[in-house]
mmCIF file of C-alpha atoms in Angstrom:
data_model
loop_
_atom_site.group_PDB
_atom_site.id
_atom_site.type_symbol
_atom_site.label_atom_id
_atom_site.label_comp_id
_atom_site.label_asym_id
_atom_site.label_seq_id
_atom_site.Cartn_x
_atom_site.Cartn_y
_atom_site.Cartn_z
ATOM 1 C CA UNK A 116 111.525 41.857 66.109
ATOM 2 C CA UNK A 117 109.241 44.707 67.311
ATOM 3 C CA UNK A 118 111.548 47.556 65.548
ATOM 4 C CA UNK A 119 108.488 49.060 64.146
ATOM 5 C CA UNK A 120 107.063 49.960 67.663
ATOM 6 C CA UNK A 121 110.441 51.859 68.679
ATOM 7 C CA UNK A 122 110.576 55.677 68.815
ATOM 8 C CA UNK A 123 112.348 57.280 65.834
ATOM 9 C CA UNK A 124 110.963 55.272 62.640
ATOM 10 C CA UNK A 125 110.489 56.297 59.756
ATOM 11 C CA UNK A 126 109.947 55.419 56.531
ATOM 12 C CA UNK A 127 108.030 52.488 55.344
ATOM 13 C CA UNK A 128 106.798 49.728 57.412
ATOM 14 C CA UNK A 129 109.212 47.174 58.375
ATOM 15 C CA UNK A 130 106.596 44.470 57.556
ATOM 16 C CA UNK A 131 105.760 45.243 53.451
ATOM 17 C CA UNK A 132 102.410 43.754 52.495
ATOM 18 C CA UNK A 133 103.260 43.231 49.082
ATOM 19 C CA UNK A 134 106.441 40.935 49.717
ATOM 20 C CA UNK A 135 109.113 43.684 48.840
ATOM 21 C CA UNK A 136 112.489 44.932 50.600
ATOM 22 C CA UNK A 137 111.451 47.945 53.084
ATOM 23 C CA UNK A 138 113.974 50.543 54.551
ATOM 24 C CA UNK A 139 113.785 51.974 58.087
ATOM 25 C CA UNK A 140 115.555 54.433 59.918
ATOM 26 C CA UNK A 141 115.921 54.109 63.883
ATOM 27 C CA UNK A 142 116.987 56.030 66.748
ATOM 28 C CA UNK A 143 118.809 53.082 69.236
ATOM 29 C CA UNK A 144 119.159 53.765 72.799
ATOM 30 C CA UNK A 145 121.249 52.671 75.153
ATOM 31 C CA UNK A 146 119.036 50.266 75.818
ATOM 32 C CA UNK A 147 118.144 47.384 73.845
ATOM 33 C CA UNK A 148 115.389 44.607 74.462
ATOM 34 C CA UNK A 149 115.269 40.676 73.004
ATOM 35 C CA UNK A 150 113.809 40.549 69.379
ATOM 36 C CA UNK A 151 112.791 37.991 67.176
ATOM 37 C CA UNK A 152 111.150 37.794 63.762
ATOM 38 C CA UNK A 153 110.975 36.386 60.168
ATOM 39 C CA UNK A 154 113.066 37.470 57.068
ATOM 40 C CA UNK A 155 116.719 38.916 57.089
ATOM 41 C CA UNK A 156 118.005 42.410 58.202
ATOM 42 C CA UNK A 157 120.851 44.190 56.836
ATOM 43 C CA UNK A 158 121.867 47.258 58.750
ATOM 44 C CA UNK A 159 124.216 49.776 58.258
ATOM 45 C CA UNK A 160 125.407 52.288 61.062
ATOM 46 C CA UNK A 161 124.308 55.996 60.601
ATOM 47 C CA UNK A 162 125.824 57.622 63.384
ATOM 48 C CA UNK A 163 127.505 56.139 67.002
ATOM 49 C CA UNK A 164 128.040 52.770 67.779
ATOM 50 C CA UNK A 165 125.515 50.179 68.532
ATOM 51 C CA UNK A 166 125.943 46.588 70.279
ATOM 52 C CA UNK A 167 124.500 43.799 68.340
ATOM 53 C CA UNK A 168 124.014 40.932 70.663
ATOM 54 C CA UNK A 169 122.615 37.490 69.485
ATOM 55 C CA UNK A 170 123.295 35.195 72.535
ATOM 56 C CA UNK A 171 126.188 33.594 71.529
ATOM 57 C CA UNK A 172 127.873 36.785 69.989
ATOM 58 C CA UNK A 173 128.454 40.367 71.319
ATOM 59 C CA UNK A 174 129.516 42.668 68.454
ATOM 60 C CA UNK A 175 130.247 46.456 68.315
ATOM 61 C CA UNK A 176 129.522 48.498 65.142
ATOM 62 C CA UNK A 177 130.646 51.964 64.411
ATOM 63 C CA UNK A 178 129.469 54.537 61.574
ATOM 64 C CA UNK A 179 129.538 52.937 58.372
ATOM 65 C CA UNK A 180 129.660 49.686 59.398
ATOM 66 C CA UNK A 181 127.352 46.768 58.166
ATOM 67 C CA UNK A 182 125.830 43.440 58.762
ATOM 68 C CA UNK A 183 123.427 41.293 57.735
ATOM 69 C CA UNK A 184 121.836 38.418 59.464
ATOM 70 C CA UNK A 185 118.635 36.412 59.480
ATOM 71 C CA UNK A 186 115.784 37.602 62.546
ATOM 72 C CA UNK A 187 114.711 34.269 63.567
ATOM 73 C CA UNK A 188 117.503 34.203 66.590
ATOM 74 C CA UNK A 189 116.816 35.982 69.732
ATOM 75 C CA UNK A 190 119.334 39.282 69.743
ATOM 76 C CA UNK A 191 118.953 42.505 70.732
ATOM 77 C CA UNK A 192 120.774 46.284 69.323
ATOM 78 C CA UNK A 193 121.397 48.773 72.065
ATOM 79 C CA UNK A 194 123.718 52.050 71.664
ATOM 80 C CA UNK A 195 126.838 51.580 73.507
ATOM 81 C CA UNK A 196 126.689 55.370 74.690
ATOM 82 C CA UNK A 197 124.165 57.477 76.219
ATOM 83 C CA UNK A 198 123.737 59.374 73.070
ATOM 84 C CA UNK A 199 121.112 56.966 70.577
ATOM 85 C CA UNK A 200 122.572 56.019 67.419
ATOM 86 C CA UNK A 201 120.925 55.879 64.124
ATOM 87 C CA UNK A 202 120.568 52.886 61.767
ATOM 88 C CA UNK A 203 119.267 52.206 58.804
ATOM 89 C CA UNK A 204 117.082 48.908 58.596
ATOM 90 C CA UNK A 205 116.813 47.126 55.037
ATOM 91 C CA UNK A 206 114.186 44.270 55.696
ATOM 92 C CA UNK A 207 113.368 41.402 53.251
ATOM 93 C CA UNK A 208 110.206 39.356 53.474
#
């Protein structure tokens, strides 16, 4: 997943070089693109509501909300509204 090339990060790099959990924060617009990557995500929902699509499964997320899931399926994370949302990203290796 190429999260660490979208506009609003900050924080840490999603990819830690010494094997540790990393934290990012994103700004999600309304819309998303395919990812794919190694290691698990857990997100939780800062503010709006995202869609977190993985082919097979179409979910909406509000603020607070969580999930976690592992990267190495296709899926994508768009905001549902015109206004981005903000997540935060925990990544493990």
């Amino acid at each position: 997943m190429a999260e660490d090339t979208k506009p609003g990060t900050s924080g840490p790099s999603e990819e830690s070089p010494s094997g540790e959990f990393s934290s990012t924060v994103l700004e999600i617009p309304e819309s998303g693109q395919p990812f794919q990557h190694c290691g698990e995500r857990f997100i939780l929902v800062l503010s709006g509501e995202i869609r977190l699509s993985n082919g097979e499964t179409n979910l909406t997320m509000c603020e607070g909300e969580t999930i976690h899931y592992e990267g190495h399926r296709e899926h994508t994370i768009s905001s549902t509204t015109e206004t981005p949302a903000s997540i935060l990203i925990v990544t493990s290796p």
